[in-house]
Coordinates of C-alpha atoms in Angstrom, one line a residue:
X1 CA -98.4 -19.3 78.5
X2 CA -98.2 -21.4 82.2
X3 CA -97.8 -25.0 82.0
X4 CA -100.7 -27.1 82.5
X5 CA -99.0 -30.7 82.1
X6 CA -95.2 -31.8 82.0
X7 CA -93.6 -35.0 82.1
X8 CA -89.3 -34.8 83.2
X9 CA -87.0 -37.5 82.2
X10 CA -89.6 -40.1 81.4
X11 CA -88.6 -43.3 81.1
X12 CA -90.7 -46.8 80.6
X13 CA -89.1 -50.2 80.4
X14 CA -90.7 -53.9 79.7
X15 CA -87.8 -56.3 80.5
X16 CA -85.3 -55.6 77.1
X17 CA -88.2 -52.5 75.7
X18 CA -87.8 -49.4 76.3
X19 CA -91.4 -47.8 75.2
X20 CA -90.5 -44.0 76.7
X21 CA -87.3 -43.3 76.7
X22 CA -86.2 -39.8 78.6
X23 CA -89.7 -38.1 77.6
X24 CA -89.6 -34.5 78.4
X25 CA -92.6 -32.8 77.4
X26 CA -94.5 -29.4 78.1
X27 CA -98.0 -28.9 77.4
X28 CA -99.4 -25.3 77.8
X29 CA -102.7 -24.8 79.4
X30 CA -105.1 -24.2 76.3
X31 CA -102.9 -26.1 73.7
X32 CA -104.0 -28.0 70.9
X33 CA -100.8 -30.2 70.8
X34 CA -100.8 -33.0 68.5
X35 CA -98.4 -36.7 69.4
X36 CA -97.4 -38.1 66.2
X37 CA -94.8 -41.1 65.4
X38 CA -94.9 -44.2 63.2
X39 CA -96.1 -47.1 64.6
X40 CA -94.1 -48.5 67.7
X41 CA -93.1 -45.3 68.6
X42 CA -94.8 -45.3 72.6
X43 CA -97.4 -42.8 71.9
X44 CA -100.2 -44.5 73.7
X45 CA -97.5 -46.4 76.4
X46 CA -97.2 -42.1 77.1
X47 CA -100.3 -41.4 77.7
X48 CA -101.0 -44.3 80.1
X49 CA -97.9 -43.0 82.0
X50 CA -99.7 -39.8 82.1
X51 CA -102.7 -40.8 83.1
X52 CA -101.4 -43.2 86.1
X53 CA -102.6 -46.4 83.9
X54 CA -98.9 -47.5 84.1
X55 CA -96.1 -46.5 86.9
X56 CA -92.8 -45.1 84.9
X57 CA -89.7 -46.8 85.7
X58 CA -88.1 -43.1 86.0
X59 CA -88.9 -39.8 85.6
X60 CA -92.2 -37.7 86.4
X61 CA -95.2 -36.3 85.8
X62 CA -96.5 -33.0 86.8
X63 CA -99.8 -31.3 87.0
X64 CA -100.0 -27.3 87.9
X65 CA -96.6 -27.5 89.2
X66 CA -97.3 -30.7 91.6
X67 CA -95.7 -33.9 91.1
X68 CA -98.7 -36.8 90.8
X69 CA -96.3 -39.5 89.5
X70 CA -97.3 -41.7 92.7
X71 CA -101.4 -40.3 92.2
X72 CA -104.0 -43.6 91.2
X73 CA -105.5 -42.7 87.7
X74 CA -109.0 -41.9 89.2
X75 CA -107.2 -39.2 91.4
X76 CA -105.7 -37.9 88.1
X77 CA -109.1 -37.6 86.8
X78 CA -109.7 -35.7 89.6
X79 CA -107.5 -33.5 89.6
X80 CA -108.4 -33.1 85.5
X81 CA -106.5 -35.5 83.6
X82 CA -108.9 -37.1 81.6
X83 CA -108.3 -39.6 78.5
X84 CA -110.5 -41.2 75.4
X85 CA -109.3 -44.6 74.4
X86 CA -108.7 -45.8 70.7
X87 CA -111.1 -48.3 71.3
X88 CA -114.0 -46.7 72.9
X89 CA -114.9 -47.4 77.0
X90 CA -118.7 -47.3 77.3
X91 CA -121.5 -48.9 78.8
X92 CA -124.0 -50.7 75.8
X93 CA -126.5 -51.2 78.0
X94 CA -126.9 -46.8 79.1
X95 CA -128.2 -44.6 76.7
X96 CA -126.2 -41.6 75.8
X97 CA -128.4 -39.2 78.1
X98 CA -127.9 -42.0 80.8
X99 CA -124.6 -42.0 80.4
X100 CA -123.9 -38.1 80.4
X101 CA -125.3 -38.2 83.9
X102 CA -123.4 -40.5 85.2
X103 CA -120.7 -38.7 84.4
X104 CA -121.8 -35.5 85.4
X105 CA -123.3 -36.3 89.0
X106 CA -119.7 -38.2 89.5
X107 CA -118.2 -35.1 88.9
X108 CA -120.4 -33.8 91.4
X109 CA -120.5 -36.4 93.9
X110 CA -123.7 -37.2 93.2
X111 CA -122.9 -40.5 91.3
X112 CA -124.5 -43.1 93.8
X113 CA -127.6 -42.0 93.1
X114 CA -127.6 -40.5 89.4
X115 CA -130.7 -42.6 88.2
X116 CA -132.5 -40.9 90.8
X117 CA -130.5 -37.1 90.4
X118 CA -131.1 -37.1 86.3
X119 CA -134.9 -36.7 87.6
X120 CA -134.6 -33.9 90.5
X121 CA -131.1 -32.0 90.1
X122 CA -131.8 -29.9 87.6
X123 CA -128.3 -28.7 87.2
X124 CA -126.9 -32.4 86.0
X125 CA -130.3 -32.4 83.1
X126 CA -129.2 -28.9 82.1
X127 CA -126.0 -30.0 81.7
X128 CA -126.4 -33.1 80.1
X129 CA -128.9 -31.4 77.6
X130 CA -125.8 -29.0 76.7
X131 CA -123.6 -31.6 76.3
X132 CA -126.4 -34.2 73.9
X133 CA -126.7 -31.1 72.0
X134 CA -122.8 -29.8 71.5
X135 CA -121.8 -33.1 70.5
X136 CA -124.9 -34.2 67.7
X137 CA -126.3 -36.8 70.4
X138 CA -129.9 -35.0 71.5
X139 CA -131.2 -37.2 68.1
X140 CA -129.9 -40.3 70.0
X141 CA -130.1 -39.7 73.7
X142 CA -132.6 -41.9 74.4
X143 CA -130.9 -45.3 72.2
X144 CA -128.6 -47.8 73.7
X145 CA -125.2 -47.6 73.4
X146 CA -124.9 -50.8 71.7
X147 CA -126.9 -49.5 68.9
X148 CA -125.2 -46.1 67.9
X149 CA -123.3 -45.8 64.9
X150 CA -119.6 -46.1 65.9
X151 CA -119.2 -42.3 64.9
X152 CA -122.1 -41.3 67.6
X153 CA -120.0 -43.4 70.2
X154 CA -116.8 -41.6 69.5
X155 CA -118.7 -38.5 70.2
X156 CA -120.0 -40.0 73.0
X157 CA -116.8 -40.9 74.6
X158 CA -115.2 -37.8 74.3
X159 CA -118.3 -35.9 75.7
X160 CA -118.4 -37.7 78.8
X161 CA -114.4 -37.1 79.0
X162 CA -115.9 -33.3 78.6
X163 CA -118.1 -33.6 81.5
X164 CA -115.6 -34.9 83.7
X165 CA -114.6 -31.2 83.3
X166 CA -110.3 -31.8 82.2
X167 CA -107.6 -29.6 82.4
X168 CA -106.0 -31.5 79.9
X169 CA -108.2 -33.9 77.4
X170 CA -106.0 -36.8 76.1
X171 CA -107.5 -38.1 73.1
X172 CA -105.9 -41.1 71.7
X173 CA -106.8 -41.4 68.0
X174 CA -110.2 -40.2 68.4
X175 CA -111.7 -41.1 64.9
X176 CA -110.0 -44.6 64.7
X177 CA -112.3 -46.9 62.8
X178 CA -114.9 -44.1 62.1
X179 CA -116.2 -44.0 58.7
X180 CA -114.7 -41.0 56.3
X181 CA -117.5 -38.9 56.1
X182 CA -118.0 -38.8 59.8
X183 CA -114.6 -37.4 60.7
X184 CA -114.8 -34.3 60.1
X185 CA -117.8 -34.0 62.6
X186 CA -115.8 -35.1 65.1
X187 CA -113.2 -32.9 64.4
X188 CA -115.0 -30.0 64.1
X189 CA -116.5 -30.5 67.6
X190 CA -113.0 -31.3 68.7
X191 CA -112.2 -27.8 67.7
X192 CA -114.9 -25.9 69.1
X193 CA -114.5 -27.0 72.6
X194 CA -113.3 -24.2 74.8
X195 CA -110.3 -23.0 75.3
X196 CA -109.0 -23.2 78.4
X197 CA -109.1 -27.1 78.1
X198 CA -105.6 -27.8 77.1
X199 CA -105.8 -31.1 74.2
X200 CA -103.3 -33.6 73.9
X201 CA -103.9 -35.4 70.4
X202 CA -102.6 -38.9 69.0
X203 CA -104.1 -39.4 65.7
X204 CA -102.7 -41.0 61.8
X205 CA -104.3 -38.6 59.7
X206 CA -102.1 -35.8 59.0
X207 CA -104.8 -33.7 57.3
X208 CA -106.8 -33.6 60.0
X209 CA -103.7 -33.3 62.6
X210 CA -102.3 -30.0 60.7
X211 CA -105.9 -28.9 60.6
X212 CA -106.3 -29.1 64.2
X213 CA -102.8 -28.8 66.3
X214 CA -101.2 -25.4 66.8
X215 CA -97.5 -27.7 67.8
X216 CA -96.6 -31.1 67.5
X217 CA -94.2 -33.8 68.9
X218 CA -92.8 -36.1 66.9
X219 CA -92.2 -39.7 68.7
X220 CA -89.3 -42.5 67.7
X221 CA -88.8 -44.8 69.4
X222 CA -90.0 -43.9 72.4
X223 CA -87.5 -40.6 72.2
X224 CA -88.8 -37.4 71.5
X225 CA -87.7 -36.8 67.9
X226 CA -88.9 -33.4 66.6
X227 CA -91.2 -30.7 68.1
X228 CA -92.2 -27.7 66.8
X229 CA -95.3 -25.7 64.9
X230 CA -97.2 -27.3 62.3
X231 CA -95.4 -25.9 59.1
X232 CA -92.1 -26.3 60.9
X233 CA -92.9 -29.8 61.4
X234 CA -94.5 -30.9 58.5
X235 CA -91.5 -29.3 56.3
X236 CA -88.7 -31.2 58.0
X237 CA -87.2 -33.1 56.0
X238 CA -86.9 -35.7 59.0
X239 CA -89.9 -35.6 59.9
X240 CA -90.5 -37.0 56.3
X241 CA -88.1 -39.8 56.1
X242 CA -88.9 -41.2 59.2
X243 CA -92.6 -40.8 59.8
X244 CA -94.0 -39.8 56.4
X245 CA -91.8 -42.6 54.4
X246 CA -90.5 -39.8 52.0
X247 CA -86.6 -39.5 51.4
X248 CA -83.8 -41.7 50.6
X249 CA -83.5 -42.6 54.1
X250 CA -86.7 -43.6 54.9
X251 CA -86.3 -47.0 55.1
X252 CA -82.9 -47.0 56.5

């Protein structure tokens, strides 16, 4: 498999913190590759490394072979690093089908005018119409933001990541504060979306992490700790004391 996403030597420091420390990581194009760690471990100071929101101290970040440690985070999104927050980034005041186009006529340029394009480009209403409908959303496309369910939003969010048309889809904790019985909805869509978008997940809930990643890397204190497949991973007895709190050592 070619390398979509890579990160050499990465290293992140706050005065005396040291968040990343020396984080080399390869992410293959079309993995589902979940970041775990306890809490404190850097996952989401990572991701804003990756995607430009913070400038590393040292190290670098790499995209198709290209270095874009110096690129702004909108030119990341340009070039198809695209991110979901754990708290989600939407406008209340849009509707979902508003907000889709937005998102879609900035990915085609089109974004200065996208109240007027929704109504004669017939590409960005087709599109936007796949999207409402892949992600449970046509029921609600008309509704403000403000008043979706917080399950709908999530869905939201990472759909109008979607039409921003990724390489690689961050998603940092994706279901945080959804209710139980919504998860799995947004995990199954999660899992259906095609393959040649490579997904980079951070998420708590191991049942639903070793449901969905094919690898995983294990972060400790800002240090890459374990990495491996699923069963590797969840059978090391490391991995245990540290992260899962089983072991005698796992409050050492």
């Amino acid at each position: 498999m070619s390398i979509v996403l890579e990160t050499r030597g990465l290293l992140k420091r706050f005065g005396g913190i040291t968040p990343t420390n020396d984080v080399s990581l390869k992410v293959e194009t079309g993995a589902r590759l979940a970041l775990i760690g306890p809490n404190g471990a850097g996952k989401t100071t990572l991701v804003n490394l990756l995607t430009g929101v913070l400038a590393p101290t040292a190290g670098s970040v790499w995209l198709d072979g290209r270095d874009i440690t110096g690129l702004a985070p909108h030119r990341r999104v340009a070039r198809g690093i695209v991110r979901t927050f754990q708290i989600n980034q939407l406008f209340n005041d849009l509707t979902p089908l508003q907000s889709l186009a937005l998102a879609v006529s900035s990915q085609q340029g089109l974004a200065r005018g996208f109240w007027r394009v929704l109504g004669s480009q017939a590409a960005v209403g087709d599109e936007c119409d796949v999207l409402l409908r892949q992600f449970h959303l046509d029921d609600v496309m008309h509704q403000k933001v403000r008043h979706l369910a917080y399950g709908k939003r999530r869905l939201l969010e990472i759909a109008t990541a979607l039409a921003c048309k990724p390489r690689v889809l961050l998603l940092d904790e994706p279901v945080a504060g959804v209710p139980e019985g919504d998860r799995h909805e947004i995990f199954d869509i999660i899992n259906a979306l095609p393959p040649e978008v490579s997904i980079l997940l951070i998420e708590h809930d191991m049942g639903l992490v070793f449901n969905f990643a094919r690898s995983v890397t294990v972060l400790v204190n800002g240090s890459v700790f374990a990495e491996g497949d699923v069963a590797s991973i969840s059978a090391d007895p490391r991995v245990k004391a540290v992260y899962l709190g089983e072991g005698e050592d796992a409050h050492a």
